[in-house]
Coordinates of C-alpha atoms and ligand atoms in Angstrom, one line a residue:
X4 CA 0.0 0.0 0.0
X5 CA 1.1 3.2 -0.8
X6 CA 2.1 5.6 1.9
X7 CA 1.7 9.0 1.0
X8 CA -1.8 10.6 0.4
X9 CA -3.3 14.0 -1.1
X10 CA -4.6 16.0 1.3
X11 CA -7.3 18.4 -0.4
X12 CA -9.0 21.2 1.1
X13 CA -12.1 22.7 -0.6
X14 CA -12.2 26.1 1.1
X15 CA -15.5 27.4 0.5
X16 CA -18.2 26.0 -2.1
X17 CA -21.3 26.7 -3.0
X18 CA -23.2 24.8 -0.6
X19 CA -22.6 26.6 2.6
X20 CA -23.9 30.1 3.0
X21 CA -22.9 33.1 5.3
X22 CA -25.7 32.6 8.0
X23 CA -24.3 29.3 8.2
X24 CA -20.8 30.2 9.4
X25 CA -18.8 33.0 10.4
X26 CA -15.6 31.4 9.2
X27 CA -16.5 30.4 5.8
X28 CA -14.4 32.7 3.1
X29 CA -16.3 35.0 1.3
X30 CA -13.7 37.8 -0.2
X31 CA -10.9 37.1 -2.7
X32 CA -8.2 37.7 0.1
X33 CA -9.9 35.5 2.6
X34 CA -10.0 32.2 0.4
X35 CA -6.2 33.1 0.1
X36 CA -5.5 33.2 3.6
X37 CA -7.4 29.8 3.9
X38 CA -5.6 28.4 1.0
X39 CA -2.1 29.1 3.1
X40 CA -3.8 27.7 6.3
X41 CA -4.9 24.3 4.5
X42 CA -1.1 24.2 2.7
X43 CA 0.5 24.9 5.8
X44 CA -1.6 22.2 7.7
X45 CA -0.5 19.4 4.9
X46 CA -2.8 19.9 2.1
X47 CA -1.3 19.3 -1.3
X48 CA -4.2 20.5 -3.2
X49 CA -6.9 23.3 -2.7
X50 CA -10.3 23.1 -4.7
X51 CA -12.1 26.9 -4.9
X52 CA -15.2 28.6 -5.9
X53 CA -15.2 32.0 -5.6
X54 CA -18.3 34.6 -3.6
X55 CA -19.3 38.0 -4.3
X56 CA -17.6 39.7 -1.8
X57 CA -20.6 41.9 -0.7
X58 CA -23.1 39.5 -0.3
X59 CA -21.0 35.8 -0.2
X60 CA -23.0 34.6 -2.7
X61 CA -21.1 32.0 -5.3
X62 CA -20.2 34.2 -8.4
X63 CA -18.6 32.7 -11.5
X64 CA -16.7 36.2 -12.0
X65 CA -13.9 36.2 -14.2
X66 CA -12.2 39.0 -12.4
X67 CA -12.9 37.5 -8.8
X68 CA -11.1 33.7 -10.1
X69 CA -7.7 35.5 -11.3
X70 CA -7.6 37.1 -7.7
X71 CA -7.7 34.7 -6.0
X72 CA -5.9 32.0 -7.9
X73 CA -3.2 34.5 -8.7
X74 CA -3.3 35.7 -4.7
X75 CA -2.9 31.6 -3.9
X76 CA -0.2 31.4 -6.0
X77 CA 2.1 34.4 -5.2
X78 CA 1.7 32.7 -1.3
X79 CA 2.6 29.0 -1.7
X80 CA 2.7 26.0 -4.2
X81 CA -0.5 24.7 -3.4
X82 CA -2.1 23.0 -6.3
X83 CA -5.1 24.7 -7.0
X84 CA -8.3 23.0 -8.4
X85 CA -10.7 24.7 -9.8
X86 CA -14.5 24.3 -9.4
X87 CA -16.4 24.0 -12.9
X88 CA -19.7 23.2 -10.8
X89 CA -19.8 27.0 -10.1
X90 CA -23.0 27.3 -8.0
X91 CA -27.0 27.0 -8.8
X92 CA -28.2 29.0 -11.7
X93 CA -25.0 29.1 -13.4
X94 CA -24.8 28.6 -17.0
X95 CA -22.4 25.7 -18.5
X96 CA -20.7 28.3 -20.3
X97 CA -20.9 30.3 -17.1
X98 CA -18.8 27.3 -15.0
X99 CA -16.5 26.3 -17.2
X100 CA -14.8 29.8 -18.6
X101 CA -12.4 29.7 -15.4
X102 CA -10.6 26.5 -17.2
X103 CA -10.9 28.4 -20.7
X104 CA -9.2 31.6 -18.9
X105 CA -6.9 30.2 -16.5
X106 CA -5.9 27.2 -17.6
X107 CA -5.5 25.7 -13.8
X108 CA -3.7 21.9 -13.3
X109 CA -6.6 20.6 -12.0
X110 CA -10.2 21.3 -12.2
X111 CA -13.8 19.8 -10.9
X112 CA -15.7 17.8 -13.2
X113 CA -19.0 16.2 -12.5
X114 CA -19.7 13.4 -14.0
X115 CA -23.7 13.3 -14.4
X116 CA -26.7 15.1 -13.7
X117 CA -28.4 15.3 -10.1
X118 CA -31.1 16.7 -8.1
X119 CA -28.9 18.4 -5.7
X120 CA -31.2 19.4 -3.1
X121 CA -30.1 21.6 0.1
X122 CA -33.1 23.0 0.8
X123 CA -34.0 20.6 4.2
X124 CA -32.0 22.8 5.6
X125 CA -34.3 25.6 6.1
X126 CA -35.4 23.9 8.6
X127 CA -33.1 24.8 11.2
X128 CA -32.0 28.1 10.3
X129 CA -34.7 31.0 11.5
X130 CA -33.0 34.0 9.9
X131 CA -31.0 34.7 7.5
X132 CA -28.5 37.8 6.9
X133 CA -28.6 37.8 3.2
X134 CA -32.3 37.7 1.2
X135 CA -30.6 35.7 -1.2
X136 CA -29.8 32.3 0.9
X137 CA -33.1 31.3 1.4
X138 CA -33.8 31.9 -2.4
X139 CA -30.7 29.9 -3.1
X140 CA -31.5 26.9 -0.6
X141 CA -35.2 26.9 -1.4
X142 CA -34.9 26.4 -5.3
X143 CA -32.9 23.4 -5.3
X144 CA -35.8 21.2 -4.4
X145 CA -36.5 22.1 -8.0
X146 CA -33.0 22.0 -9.3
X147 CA -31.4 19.6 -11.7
X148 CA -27.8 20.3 -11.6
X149 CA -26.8 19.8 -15.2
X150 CA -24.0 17.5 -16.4
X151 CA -25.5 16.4 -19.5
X152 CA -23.3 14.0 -21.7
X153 CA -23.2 16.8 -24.5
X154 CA -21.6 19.3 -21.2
X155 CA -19.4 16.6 -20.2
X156 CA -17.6 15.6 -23.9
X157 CA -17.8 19.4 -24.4
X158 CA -15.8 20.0 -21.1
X159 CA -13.8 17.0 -21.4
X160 CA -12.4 19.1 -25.1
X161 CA -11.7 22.2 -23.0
X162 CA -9.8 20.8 -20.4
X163 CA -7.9 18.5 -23.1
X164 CA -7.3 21.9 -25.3
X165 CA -5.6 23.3 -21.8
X166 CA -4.1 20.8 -20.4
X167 CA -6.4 20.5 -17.3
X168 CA -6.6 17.3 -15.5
X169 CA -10.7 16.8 -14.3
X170 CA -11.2 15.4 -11.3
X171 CA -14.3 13.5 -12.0
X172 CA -17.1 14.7 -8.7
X173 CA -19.1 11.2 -8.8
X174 CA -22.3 11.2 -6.8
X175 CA -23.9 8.0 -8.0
X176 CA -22.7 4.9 -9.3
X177 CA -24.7 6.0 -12.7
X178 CA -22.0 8.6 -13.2
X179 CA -19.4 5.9 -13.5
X180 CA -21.1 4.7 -16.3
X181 CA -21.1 8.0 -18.0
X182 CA -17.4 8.4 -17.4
X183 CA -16.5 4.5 -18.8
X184 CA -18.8 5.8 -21.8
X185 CA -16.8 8.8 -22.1
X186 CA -13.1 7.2 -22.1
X187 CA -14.6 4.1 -24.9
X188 CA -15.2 7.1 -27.3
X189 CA -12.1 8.7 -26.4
X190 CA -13.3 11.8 -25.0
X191 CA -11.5 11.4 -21.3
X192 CA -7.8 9.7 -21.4
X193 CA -6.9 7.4 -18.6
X194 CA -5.8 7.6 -15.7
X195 CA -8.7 9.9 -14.4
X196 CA -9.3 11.1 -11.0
X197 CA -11.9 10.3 -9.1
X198 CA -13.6 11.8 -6.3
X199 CA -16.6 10.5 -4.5
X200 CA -19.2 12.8 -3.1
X201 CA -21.0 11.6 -1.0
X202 CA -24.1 12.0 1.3
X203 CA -25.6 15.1 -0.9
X204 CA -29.3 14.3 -0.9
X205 CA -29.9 13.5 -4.8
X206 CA -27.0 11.8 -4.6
X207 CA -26.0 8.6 -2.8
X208 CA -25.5 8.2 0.9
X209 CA -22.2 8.5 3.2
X210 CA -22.6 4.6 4.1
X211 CA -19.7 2.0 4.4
X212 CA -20.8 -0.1 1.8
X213 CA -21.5 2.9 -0.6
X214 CA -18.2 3.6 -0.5
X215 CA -17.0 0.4 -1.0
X216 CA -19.8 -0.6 -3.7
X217 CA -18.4 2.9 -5.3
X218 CA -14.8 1.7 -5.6
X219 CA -15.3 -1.6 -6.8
X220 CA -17.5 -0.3 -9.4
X221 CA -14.8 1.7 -10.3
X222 CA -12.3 -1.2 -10.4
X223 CA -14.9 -2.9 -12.9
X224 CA -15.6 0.0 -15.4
X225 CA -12.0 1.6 -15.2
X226 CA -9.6 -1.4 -14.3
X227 CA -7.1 0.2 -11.7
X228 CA -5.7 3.0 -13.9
X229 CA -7.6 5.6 -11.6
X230 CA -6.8 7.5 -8.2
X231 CA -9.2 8.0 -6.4
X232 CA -10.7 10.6 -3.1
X233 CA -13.4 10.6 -0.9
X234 CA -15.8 14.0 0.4
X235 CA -18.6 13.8 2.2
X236 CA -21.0 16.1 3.5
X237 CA -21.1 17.6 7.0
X238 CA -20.6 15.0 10.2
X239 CA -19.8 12.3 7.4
X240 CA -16.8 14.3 6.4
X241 CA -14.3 12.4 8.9
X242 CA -15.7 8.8 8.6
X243 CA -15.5 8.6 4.9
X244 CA -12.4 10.2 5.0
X245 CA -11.0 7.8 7.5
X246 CA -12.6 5.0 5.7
X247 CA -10.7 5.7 2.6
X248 CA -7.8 6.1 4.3
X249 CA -7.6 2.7 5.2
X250 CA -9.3 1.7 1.4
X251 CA -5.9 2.9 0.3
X252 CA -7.6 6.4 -1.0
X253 CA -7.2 10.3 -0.6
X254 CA -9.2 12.7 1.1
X255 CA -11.3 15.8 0.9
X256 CA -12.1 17.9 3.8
X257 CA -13.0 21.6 4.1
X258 CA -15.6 23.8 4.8
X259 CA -17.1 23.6 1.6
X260 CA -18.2 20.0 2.5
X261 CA -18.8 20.3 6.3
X262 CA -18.7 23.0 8.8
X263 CA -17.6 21.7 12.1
X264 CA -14.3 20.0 13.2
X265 CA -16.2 18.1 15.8
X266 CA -20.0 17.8 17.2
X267 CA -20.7 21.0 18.3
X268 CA -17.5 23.1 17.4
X269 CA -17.6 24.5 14.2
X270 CA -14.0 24.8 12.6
X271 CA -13.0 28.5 12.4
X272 CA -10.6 27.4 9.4
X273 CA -10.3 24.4 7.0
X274 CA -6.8 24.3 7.7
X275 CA -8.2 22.6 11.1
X276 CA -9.8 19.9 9.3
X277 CA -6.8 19.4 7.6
X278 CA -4.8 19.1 10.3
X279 CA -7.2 16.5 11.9
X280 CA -6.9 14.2 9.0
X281 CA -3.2 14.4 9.1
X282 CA -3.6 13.5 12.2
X283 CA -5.4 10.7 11.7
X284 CA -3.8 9.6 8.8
X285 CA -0.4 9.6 10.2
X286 CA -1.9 7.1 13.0
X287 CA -2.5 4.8 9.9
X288 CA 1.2 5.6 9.2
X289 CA 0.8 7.7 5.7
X290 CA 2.1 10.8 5.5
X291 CA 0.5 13.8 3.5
X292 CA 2.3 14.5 0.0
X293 CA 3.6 17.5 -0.9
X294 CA 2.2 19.6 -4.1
X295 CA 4.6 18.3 -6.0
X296 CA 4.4 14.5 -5.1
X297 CA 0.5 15.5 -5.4
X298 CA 1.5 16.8 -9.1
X299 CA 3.4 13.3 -9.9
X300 CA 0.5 11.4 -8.8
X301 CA -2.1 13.0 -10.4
X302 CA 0.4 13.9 -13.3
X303 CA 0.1 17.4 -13.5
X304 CA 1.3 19.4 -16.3
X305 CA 3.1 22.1 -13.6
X306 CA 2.4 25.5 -11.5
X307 CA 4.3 26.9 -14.9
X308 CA 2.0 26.4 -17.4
X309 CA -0.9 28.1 -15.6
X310 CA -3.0 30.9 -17.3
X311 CA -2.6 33.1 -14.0
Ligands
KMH407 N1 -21.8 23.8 -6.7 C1 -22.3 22.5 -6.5 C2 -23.6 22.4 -7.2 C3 -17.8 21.4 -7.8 O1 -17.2 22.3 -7.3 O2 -17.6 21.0 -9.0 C4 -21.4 21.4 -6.9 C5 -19.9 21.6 -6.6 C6 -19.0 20.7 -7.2 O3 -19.6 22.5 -5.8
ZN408 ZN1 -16.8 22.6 -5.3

């Protein structure tokens, strides 16, 4: 078994929103600060989104990308990945201009469509500081998140035409399929990258045997020319992460995916989930790699031949 793992942080999302957190990143210079935190707490790779800085909500703005992938990079050599999942009522076009412009190493890609639903949620939360969160939370009862197969060969091209690795966001064994489907026509060249999302509701649970039903589906479609990482949402974060630890897999933490470090303390940084899984991981005896062990594993074209 290998003995090095990546460590990725995804700082800030599209899923949380301000009422939710006071720590969550919202400005340009505050996903940068929280990029250096999760580096300097052993993460190899950081995954952003980028907010409006007045109201947090998730923006697809052109200008508000190249500030803070440009702030990341002057700071360490974290290897940033991209979101192309943007945030609801985003166009395709919309999500995927940050590969055309910037041309990152890595970026998001989500292999299918779902119903990704947050609005149970409302539940708890009485008020909220922006008009827009409930809006936002509310309309993805009714909310297909679109990954057609015409959006996924056509984003496949442009991350080819830049030299983008994906890393494949799988939320459903279905969206394995699609991805097999894609490499037999040649659209996506092995190895991919794989990273399992799991317990969105639309998408499939954070269970044990999900997790393992999900990697040996994988082994079945893709053969065992993939890497592979495991997210999952709020207090499944560390248990899946764990669990793929020992599976011989990566992990995802960060505020984008859960909000607390432990029940009932909310982390004021995702570089403190980070250093939790270290922790943990280093119990199993696997260190974190570094961004560039991170760029050989996932084989990276390099920080240098980055649009930003
Ligand atoms: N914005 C969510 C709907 C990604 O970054 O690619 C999905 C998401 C995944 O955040
Ligand atoms: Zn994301």
């Amino acid at each position: 078994m290998k003995d090095k793992i990546i460590v990725t942080a995804a700082l800030t999302g599209a899923i949380h929103t301000p009422t939710m957190s006071p720590h969550l990143p919202i400005t340009p210079q505050e996903i940068v600060d929280e990029a250096q935190r999760a580096f300097d707490a052993g993460a190899a790779v950081v995954h952003v989104h980028a907010r409006d800085p007045e109201t947090g909500m998730p923006s697809a703005d052109s200008k508000l990308f190249g500030e803070i992938l440009s702030g990341i990079k002057e700071r360490c050599n974290v290897v940033i990945c991209t979101t192309t999942g943007g945030g609801f009522g985003m166009t395709v076009e919309q999500r995927v201009a940050v590969v055309k412009t910037y041309s990152p190493e890595l970026a998001s890609l989500n292999a299918g469509s779902l119903n990704f639903a947050l609005f149970p949620v409302l539940e708890k939360i009485k008020e909220f500081k922006f008009d827009w969160e409930p809006q936002y939370l509310q309309m993805s009862e009714d909310f297909i998140f679109p990954n057609t197969f015409k959006t996924l060969r056509e984003f496949s091209e442009f991350f080819r035409q830049e030299g983008t690795r994906p890393e494949f966001e799988i939320y459903d064994a279905g969206m394995l399929s699609n991805l097999a489907y894609l490499i037999e026509r040649g659209h996506v060249q092995p190895p991919v990258y794989l990273q399992f999302v799991l317990g969105i509701l639309g998408g499939m649970q954070a269970t044990v045997n999900n997790l393992v039903f999900l990697y040996n589906s994988a082994r079945e479609l893709l053969g065992d020319d993939f890497v592979w990482s495991v997210c999952a949402a709020g207090r499944h974060q560390f248990r899946m992460c764990n669990l793929a630890l020992l599976m011989g897999g990566n992990a995802r933490v960060g505020l984008e995916d859960n909000l607390y470090l432990e029940k009932g303390t909310m982390a004021k940084s995702s570089g403190e989930q980070v250093e939790k899984i270290v922790r943990i991981a280093r119990e199993h005896g696997l260190e974190p790699a570094t961004p560039e062990e991170a760029r050989g594993i996932l084989e990276l074209k390099g920080i240098d031949k980055v649009g930003f």
